[in-house]
Coordinates of C-alpha atoms and ligand atoms in Angstrom, one line a residue:
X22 CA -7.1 12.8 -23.6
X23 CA -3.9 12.2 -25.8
X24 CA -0.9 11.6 -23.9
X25 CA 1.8 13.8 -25.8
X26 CA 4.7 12.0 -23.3
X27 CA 5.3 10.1 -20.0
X28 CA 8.2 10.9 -17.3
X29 CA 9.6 8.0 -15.6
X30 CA 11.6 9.6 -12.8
X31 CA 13.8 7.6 -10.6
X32 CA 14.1 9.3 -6.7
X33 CA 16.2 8.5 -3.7
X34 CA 14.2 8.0 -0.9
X35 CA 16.3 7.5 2.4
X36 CA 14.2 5.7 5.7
X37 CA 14.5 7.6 8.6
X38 CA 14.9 4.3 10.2
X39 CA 15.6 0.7 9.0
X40 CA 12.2 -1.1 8.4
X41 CA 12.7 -4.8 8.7
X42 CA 10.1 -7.2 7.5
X43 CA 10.1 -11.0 7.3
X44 CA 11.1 -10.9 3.8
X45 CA 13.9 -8.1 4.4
X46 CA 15.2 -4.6 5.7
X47 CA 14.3 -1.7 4.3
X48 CA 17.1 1.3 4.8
X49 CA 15.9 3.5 1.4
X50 CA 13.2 3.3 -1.3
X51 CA 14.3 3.8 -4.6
X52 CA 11.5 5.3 -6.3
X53 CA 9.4 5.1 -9.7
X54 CA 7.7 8.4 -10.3
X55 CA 5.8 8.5 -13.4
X56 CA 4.4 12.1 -15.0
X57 CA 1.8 11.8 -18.0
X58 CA 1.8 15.0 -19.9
X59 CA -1.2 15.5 -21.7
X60 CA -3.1 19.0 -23.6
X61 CA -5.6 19.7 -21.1
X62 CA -3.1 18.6 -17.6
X63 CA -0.2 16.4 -16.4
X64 CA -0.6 13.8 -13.9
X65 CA 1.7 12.1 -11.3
X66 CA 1.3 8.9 -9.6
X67 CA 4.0 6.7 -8.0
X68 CA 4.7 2.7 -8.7
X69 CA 5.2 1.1 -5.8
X70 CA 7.0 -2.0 -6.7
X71 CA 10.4 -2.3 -4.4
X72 CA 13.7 -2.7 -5.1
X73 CA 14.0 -6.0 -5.5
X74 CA 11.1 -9.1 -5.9
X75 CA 10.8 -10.0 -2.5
X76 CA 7.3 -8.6 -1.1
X77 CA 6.1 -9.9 -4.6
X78 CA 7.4 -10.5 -8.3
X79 CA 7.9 -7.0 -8.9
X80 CA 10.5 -5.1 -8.9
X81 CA 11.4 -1.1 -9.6
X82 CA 13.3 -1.8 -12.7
X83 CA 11.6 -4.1 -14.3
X84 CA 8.6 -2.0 -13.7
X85 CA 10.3 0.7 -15.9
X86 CA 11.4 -1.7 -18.6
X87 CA 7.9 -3.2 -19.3
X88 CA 6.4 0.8 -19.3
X89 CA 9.1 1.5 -21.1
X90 CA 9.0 -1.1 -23.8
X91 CA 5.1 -2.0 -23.9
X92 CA 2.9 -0.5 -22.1
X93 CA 3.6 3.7 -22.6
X94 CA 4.2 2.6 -26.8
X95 CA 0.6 1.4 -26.5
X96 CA -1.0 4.4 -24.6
X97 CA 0.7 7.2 -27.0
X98 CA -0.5 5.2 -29.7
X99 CA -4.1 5.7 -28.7
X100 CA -5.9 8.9 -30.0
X101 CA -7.7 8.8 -26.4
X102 CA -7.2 7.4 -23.7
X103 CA -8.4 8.0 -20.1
X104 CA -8.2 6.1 -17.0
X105 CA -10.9 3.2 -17.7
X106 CA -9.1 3.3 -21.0
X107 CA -5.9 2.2 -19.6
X108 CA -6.6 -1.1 -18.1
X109 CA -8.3 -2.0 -21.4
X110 CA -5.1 -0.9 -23.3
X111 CA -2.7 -2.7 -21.3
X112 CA -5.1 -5.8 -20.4
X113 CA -3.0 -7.7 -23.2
X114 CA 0.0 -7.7 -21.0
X115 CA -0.1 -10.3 -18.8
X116 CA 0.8 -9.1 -14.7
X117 CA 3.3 -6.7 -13.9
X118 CA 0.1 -5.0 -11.9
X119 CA 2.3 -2.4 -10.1
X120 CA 3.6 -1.0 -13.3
X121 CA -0.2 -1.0 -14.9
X122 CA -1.5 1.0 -11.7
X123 CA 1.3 3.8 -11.7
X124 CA 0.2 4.4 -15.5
X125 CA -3.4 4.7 -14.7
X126 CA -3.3 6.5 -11.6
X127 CA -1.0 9.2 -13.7
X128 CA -3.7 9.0 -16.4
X129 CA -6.5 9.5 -13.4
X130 CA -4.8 12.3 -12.0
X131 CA -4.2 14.2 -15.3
X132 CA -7.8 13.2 -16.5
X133 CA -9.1 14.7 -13.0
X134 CA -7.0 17.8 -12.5
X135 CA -8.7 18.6 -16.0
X136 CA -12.0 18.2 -14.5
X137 CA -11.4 19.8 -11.7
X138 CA -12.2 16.8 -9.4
X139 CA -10.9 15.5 -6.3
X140 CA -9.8 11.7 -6.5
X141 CA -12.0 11.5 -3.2
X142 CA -14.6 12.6 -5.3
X143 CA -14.2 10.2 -7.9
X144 CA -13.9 7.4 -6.0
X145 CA -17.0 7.7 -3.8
X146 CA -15.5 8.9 -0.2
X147 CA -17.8 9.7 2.4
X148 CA -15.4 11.0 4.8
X149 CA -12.8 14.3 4.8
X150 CA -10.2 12.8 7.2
X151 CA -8.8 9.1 7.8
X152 CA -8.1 7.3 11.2
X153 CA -4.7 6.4 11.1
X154 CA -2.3 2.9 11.8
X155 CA 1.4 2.5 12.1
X156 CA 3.4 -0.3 10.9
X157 CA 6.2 -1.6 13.4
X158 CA 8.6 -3.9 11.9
X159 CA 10.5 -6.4 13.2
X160 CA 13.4 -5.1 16.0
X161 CA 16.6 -6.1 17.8
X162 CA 14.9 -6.5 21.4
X163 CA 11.7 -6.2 23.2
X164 CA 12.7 -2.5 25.0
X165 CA 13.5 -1.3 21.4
X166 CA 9.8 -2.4 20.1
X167 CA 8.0 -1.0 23.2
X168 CA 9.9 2.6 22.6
X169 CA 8.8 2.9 19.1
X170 CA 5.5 2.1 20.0
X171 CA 5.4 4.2 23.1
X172 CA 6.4 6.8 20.6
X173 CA 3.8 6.1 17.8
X174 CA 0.8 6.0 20.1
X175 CA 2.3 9.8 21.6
X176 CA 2.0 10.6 17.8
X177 CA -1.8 9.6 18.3
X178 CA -2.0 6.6 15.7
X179 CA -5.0 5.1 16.2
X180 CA -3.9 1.0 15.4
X181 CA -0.8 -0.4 15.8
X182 CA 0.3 -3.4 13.7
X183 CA 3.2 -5.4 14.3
X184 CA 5.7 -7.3 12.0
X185 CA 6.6 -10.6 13.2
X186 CA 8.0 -13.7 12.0
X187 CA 8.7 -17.1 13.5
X188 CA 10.6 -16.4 16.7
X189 CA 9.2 -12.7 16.6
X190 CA 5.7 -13.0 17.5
X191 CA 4.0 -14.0 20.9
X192 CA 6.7 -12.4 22.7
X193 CA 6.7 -9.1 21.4
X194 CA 2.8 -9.1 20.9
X195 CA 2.8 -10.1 24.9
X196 CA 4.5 -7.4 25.8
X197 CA 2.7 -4.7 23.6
X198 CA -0.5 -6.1 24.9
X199 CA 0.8 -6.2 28.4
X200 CA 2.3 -2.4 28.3
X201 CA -0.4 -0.7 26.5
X202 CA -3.4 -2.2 27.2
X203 CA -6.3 -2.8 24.7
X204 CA -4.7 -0.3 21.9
X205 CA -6.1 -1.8 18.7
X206 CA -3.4 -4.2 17.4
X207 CA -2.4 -6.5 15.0
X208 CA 0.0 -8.6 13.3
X209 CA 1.3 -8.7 9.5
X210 CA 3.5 -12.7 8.5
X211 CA 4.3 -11.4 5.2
X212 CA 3.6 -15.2 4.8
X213 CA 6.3 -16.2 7.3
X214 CA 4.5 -19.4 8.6
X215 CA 2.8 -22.3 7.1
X216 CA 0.2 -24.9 8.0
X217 CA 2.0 -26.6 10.7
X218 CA 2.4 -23.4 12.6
X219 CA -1.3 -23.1 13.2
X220 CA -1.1 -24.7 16.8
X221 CA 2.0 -21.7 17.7
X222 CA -0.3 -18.9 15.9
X223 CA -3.2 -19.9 17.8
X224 CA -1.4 -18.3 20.8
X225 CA -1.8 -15.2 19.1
X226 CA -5.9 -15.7 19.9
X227 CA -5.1 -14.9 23.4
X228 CA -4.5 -11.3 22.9
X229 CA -7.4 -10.1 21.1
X230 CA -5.7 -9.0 18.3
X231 CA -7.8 -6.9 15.0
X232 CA -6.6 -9.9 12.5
X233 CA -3.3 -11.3 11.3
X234 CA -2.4 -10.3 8.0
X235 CA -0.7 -13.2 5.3
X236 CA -0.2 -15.5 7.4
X237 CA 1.0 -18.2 5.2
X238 CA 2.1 -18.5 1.6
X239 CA 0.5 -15.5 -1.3
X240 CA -0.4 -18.5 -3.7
X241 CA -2.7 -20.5 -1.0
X242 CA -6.1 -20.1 -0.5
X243 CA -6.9 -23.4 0.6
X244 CA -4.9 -23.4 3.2
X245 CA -5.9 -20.4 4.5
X246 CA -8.9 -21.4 4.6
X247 CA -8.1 -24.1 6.8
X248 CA -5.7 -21.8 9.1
X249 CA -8.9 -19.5 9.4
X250 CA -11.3 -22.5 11.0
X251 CA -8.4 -23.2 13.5
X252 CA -7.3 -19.1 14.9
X253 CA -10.2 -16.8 16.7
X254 CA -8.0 -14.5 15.0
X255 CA -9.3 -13.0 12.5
X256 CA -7.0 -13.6 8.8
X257 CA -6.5 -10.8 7.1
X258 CA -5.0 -11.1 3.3
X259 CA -2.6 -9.0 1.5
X260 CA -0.3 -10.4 -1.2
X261 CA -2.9 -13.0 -2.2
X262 CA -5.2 -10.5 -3.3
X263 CA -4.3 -8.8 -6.8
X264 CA -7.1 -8.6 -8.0
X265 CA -11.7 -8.5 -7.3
X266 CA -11.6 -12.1 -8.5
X267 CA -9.0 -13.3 -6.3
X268 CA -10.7 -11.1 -3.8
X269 CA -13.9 -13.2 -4.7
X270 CA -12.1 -16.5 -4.6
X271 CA -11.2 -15.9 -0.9
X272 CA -14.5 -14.9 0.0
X273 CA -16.2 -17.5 -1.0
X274 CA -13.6 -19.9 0.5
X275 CA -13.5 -18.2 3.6
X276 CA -9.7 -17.7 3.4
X277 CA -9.9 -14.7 5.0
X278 CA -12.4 -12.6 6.8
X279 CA -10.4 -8.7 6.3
X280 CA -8.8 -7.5 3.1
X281 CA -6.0 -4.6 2.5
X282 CA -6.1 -3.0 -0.4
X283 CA -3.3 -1.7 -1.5
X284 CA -4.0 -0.2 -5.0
X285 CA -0.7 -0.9 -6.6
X286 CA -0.8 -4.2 -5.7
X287 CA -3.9 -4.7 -7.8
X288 CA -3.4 -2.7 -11.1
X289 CA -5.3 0.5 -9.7
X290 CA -7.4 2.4 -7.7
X291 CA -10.1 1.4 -9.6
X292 CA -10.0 -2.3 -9.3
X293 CA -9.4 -1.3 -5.5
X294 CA -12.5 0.5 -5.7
X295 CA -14.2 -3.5 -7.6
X296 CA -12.1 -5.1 -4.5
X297 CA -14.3 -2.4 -2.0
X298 CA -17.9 -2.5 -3.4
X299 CA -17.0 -6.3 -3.5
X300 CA -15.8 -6.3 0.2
X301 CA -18.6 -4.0 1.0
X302 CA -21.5 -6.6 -0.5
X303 CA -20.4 -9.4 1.5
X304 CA -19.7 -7.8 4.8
X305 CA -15.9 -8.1 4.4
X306 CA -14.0 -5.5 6.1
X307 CA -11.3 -3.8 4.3
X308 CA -8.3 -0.9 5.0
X309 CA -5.7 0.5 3.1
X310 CA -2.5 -0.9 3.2
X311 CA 1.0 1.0 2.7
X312 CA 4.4 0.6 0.5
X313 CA 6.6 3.1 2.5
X314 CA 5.0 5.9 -0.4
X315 CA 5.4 9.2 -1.0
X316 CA 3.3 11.9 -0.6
X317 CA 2.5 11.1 -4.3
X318 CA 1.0 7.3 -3.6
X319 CA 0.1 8.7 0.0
X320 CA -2.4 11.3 -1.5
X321 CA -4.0 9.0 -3.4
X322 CA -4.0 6.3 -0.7
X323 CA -5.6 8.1 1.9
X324 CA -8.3 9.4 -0.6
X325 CA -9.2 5.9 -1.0
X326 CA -9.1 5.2 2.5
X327 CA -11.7 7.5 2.7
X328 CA -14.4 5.1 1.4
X329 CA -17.2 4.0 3.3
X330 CA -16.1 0.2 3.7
X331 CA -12.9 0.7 4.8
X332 CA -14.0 0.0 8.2
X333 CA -10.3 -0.4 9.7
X334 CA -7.6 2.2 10.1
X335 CA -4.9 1.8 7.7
X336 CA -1.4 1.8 6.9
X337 CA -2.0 5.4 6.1
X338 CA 1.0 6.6 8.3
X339 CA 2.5 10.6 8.3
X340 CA 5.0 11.4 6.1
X341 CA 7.6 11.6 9.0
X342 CA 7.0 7.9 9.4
X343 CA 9.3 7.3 7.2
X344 CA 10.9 10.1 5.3
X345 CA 12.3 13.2 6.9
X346 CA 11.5 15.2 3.7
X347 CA 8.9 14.3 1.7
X348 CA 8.4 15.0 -2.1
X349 CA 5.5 16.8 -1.3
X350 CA 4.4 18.7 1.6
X351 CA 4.1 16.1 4.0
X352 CA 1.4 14.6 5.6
X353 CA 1.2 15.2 9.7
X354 CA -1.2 13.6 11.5
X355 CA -4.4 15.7 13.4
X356 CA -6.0 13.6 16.4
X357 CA -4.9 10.5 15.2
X358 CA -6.1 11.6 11.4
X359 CA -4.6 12.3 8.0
X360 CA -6.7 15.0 6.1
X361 CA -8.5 13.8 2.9
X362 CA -6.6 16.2 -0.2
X363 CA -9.4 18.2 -1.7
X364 CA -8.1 19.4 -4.5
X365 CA -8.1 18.3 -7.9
X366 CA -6.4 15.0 -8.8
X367 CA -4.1 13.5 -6.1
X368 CA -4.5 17.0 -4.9
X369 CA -0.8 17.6 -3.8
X370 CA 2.1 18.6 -6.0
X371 CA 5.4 17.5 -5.5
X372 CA 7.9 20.2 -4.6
X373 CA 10.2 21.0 -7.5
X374 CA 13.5 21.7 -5.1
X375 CA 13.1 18.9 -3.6
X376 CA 12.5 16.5 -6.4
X377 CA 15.7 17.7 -8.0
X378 CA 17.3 17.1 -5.2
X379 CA 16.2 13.3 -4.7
X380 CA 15.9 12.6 -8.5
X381 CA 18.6 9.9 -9.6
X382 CA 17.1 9.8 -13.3
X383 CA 14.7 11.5 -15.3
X384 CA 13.9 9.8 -18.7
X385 CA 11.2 11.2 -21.0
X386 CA 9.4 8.9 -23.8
X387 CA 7.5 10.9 -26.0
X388 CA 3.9 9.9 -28.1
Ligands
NPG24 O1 3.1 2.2 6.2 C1 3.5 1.8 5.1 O2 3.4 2.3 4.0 C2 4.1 0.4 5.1 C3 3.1 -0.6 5.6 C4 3.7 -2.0 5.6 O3 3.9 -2.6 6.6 N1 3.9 -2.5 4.4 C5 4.5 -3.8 4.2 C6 3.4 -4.8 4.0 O4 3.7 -6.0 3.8 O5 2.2 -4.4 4.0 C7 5.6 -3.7 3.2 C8 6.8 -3.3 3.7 C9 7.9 -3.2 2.8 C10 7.7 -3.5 1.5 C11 6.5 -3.9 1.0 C12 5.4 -4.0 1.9

């Protein structure tokens, strides 16, 4: 395909509730929408890189410089271009991976609602609905965490997974445990603790949790490796992984024994796709992780959650989890389930009303 112009569109995304992490609170997101407009279809995909570089380097407006000043110049400068193409065009710029995945997901979707095909279709699912987590951040009190999770499991999630930090964690999962039974559960650091905390996060091993997620620092694989021989826990890593060779690194280190994908986080659903057959081969578990999306990023998210190695519900939450409008006509959840899209592309559309009413800036760069 030729790409004849790309939309960056900047949208106000207000949090139906603070979300408070160890690296920060979350009231709104203020979103990257990107729309590739090409002869045969457009496509939309959303860059999930935050506000500001705290869950990693990335941030929302740098992600629009560098697409702005490098990488759309160099795919309206190709004759063709699709998907694969993309990550070949833009593999001379070094990082910036969430920027490089909202490009080729646009480019995937475009490419796709050409062809007619579902991105479940593309990328291999074997499954027409999802089982579904919910991610709890951090809160003011005990009572306050065991009302939102009373509420979430009355939604039907089917995993719970808890943010905690150091002074948020035994307590909180104690009581969860203690209150709900053995409702799957687990725990995300956001790489809160480090080495010397491996005697305190051992008393996590107690409560039979799924995994804990990042434990310690995104840059440390060796010392994961070492946390992992002293929890029953399993580790579980997010931010370390950005790519199928850090993914392969950890493996064969044994930093970690679970992986979340999370496609922006790794330049694309396609690496995320290397990252699952990878996964798959060894006997790694994997499950989709979230980035408070859209129904833009959630459409694609839950079509890759429909693969046949993600073995672990994921942060694959309903629209209302976060957003009381959504761009697009929200996800709800059935039984515990999100439906698979089956249309072509992302299979949703965003709803034009709506996204002029969010919309904070449009900004169009022609090829
Ligand atoms: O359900 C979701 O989309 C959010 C899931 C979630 O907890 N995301 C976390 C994470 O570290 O995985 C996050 C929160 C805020 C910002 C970035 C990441």
């Amino acid at each position: 395909m030729k790409i004849t112009g790309v939309e960056l569109r900047r949208i106000a995304m207000p949090l139906v509730a603070p979300f408070r992490t160890s690296f920060g609170t979350e009231h709104s997101r203020d979103v990257l929408l990107v729309r590739v407009v090409t002869p045969e279809a457009e496509g939309w995909a959303e860059c999930v890189a935050m506000g500001e570089p705290l869950y990693s380097p990335e941030y929302v407006d740098g992600a629009a410089d560098v697409m702005r000043r490098f990488m759309v110049p160099a795919l309206t400068a190709l004759q063709h271009v699709d998907a694969y193409g993309v990550g070949q065009a833009l593999e001379p710029l070094k990082g910036h991976r969430m920027a490089k995945a909202a490009l080729e997901t646009a480019v995937l979707d475009a490419q796709l609602r050409a062809s007619g095909e579902s991105f479940a279709r593309f990328l291999g699912a074997s499954r027409e609905a999802v089982p579904c987590g919910v991610s709890v951040g951090i809160m003011n009190s005990i009572p306050e965490l065991l009302d939102a999770v009373d509420g979430y499991i009355a939604e039907g999630y089917v995993r719970i997974k808890l943010k905690i930090e150091p002074g948020w964690d035994l307590e909180p999962v104690r009581a969860v445990r203690e209150r709900f039974g053995d409702v799957l559960l687990q725990v995300d650091a956001n790489a809160a603790y480090t080495l010397t905390d491996s005697a305190h996060l051992a008393g996590l091993d107690a409560f039979g949790l799924l995994l804990i997620e990042q434990p310690l620092a995104d840059d440390d694989l060796v010392q994961h490796a070492e946390l992992a021989k002293r929890l029953r826990t399993p580790v579980c890593l997010d931010e370390s992984i950005e790519s199928a060779a850090h993914a392969a690194a950890a493996i064969s280190l044994k930093a970690c024994s679970v992986i979340n994908i999370k496609p922006g986080r790794v330049g694309g659903y396609l690496e995320a796709r290397r990252i699952h057959d990878l996964c798959r081969a060894n006997g790694v578990a994997v499950w989709c992780g979230g980035m408070l999306e859209t129904g833009i990023g959630r459409a694609a998210n839950v079509a890759l959650a429909a693969l046949p190695g993600f073995t672990l519900p994921g942060d694959t939450s309903a629209s209302r989890r976060y957003f009381a409008r959504d761009v697009t006509p929200p996800f709800e959840l059935r039984d515990g389930h999100l439906d698979v899209p089956a249309g072509p592309g992302i299979g949703v559309d965003p709803d034009p009303a709506v996204l002029d009413e969010v919309t904070t800036s449009v900004e169009w760069l022609a090829g």
